[in-house]
Amino acid sequence: MIAQRALLAAVLLVVAAGRGAAAASGQVSTSRLANEVPQVRAVWQGSEVTDLFKEYNNIFRHGNRNAASHLWVHFLLERSEQMTNTRLLNLFGGFCAVSGSPVRPSDFNRYKLTLDRVDGSGKVAGFMHYCCWPCVCDTQDFIRVDTRRVATSDGEKTYNFAVIGNPCDHEEELSKPFQDAVGRGMSMLRKDAPEVRCKDGVLEGAPLSDHGYVIIGMFFDAPAALNAPTALAVAGPGAEQPGRMTEVGGAKFQDEREYEAMCEDRKRNGYNSGMGEIFRRVASISPVQIPSALSAIAGASEVHVSGCDSSLSGSCKEALPDGQAAAKGATGRLVWSEASNMIMLVIACGLAGAFAAVVCARILAAPQSPGHKDDEL
């Protein structure tokens, strides 16, 4: 574990140096997987969601909007440079990311959710506008959060977006027949979601996030208080009250926790409300997989020692002196100084930036495994 910390510190110092050099030269990281969305030249005067609704037939040209909210997103992003931040946010509230239905944003259809970030860095609270409450359940099951940098008339800004995996990873799933959940007989996604169209493994018209996921809507910022640890607690059984309005930091909304029992009931009944299974089937073709790297790093602190089990119980928990540094037998191989490594790691974490904060926190907090063999130089 000691050498692992030293290695992480060295890597983070290199990353920090690279980030500093890039910042000094004005370079932008090329590691993002977000695709280009070219700007249209024709000026669009739309400023209200009703203006966006009028573009429906221009946006959805092959049928209905079922599970095709990525096309709403594409329409707005290819005109983003014409819009202020405020105008763009307002228009993004004009459709339901799950169903694709036009929506008139209001306090009542603003729902607070806490979702995973795709990079495994944790959960984040935010708002979404829905056409109906079952979209809460589908969001919890399939939608995650990622970023994308967008150019507006106010300048560039990084936004949080609601994302799903790419259904075109397995295009054949769109042609598989299934029994419709609301009793309309056999169907298939090519029929029920005709705008979900693939070409060479790419979902047509889909803007991608920084990690390469399909953007289906905005994940609107929530007041900071909603991202506090106490705000993430789950309501107790029977405490839900669907339709109840909550106000925090001047924002009024419905909380996803109010629908826990209703989501469970909907699941037991085969998702026979809201969009039924259409969105769920599209989103489940290639669901977002949250990285397990943090779990692996945390697990690395449990070093197996001969005579000790992996849980480091009993005598394996005896502490070694801090800052231990000693020669390792007659071979002359040296043991890293834990104190010096910790100092270097703390400095490296500070320089590396926010992207490494979670990794650093887990490593720094990881318990030592006293009695282990120190990694060799």
CSV table of N, CA and C in Angstrom, one decimal, residues 133 137 140-141 259-271:
chain,number,residue,atom,x,y,z
A,133,TRP,N,-45.3,11.6,-13.5
A,133,TRP,CA,-44.5,11.1,-12.4
A,133,TRP,C,-43.7,9.8,-12.7
A,137,CYS,N,-39.3,7.2,-11.9
A,137,CYS,CA,-38.8,5.8,-11.8
A,137,CYS,C,-37.8,5.4,-12.9
A,140,GLN,N,-34.4,7.1,-12.3
A,140,GLN,CA,-33.6,6.5,-11.3
A,140,GLN,C,-33.0,5.2,-11.8
A,141,ASP,N,-33.6,4.5,-12.7
A,141,ASP,CA,-33.1,3.2,-13.1
A,141,ASP,C,-32.1,3.3,-14.2
A,259,TYR,N,-42.1,9.3,-4.4
A,259,TYR,CA,-42.7,8.3,-5.3
A,259,TYR,C,-42.1,6.9,-5.2
A,260,GLU,N,-41.4,6.7,-4.1
A,260,GLU,CA,-40.7,5.4,-3.9
A,260,GLU,C,-41.7,4.3,-3.9
A,261,ALA,N,-42.8,4.4,-3.2
A,261,ALA,CA,-43.8,3.3,-3.2
A,261,ALA,C,-44.5,3.1,-4.5
A,262,MET,N,-44.8,4.2,-5.2
A,262,MET,CA,-45.5,4.2,-6.4
A,262,MET,C,-44.6,3.6,-7.5
A,263,CYS,N,-43.3,3.9,-7.5
A,263,CYS,CA,-42.4,3.3,-8.4
A,263,CYS,C,-42.3,1.7,-8.2
A,264,GLU,N,-42.3,1.3,-7.0
A,264,GLU,CA,-42.3,-0.1,-6.7
A,264,GLU,C,-43.6,-0.8,-7.2
A,265,ASP,N,-44.7,-0.1,-7.0
A,265,ASP,CA,-46.0,-0.7,-7.5
A,265,ASP,C,-46.0,-0.7,-9.0
A,266,ARG,N,-45.5,0.3,-9.6
A,266,ARG,CA,-45.4,0.3,-11.1
A,266,ARG,C,-44.6,-0.8,-11.6
A,267,LYS,N,-43.5,-1.1,-10.9
A,267,LYS,CA,-42.6,-2.2,-11.3
A,267,LYS,C,-43.3,-3.5,-11.2
A,268,ARG,N,-44.1,-3.7,-10.1
A,268,ARG,CA,-44.8,-5.0,-9.9
A,268,ARG,C,-45.9,-5.2,-11.0
A,269,ASN,N,-46.3,-4.1,-11.6
A,269,ASN,CA,-47.4,-4.2,-12.6
A,269,ASN,C,-46.9,-4.0,-14.0
A,270,GLY,N,-45.6,-4.3,-14.2
A,270,GLY,CA,-45.0,-4.4,-15.5
A,270,GLY,C,-44.8,-3.0,-16.2
A,271,TYR,N,-44.6,-2.0,-15.4
A,271,TYR,CA,-44.4,-0.6,-16.0
A,271,TYR,C,-45.5,-0.2,-16.9
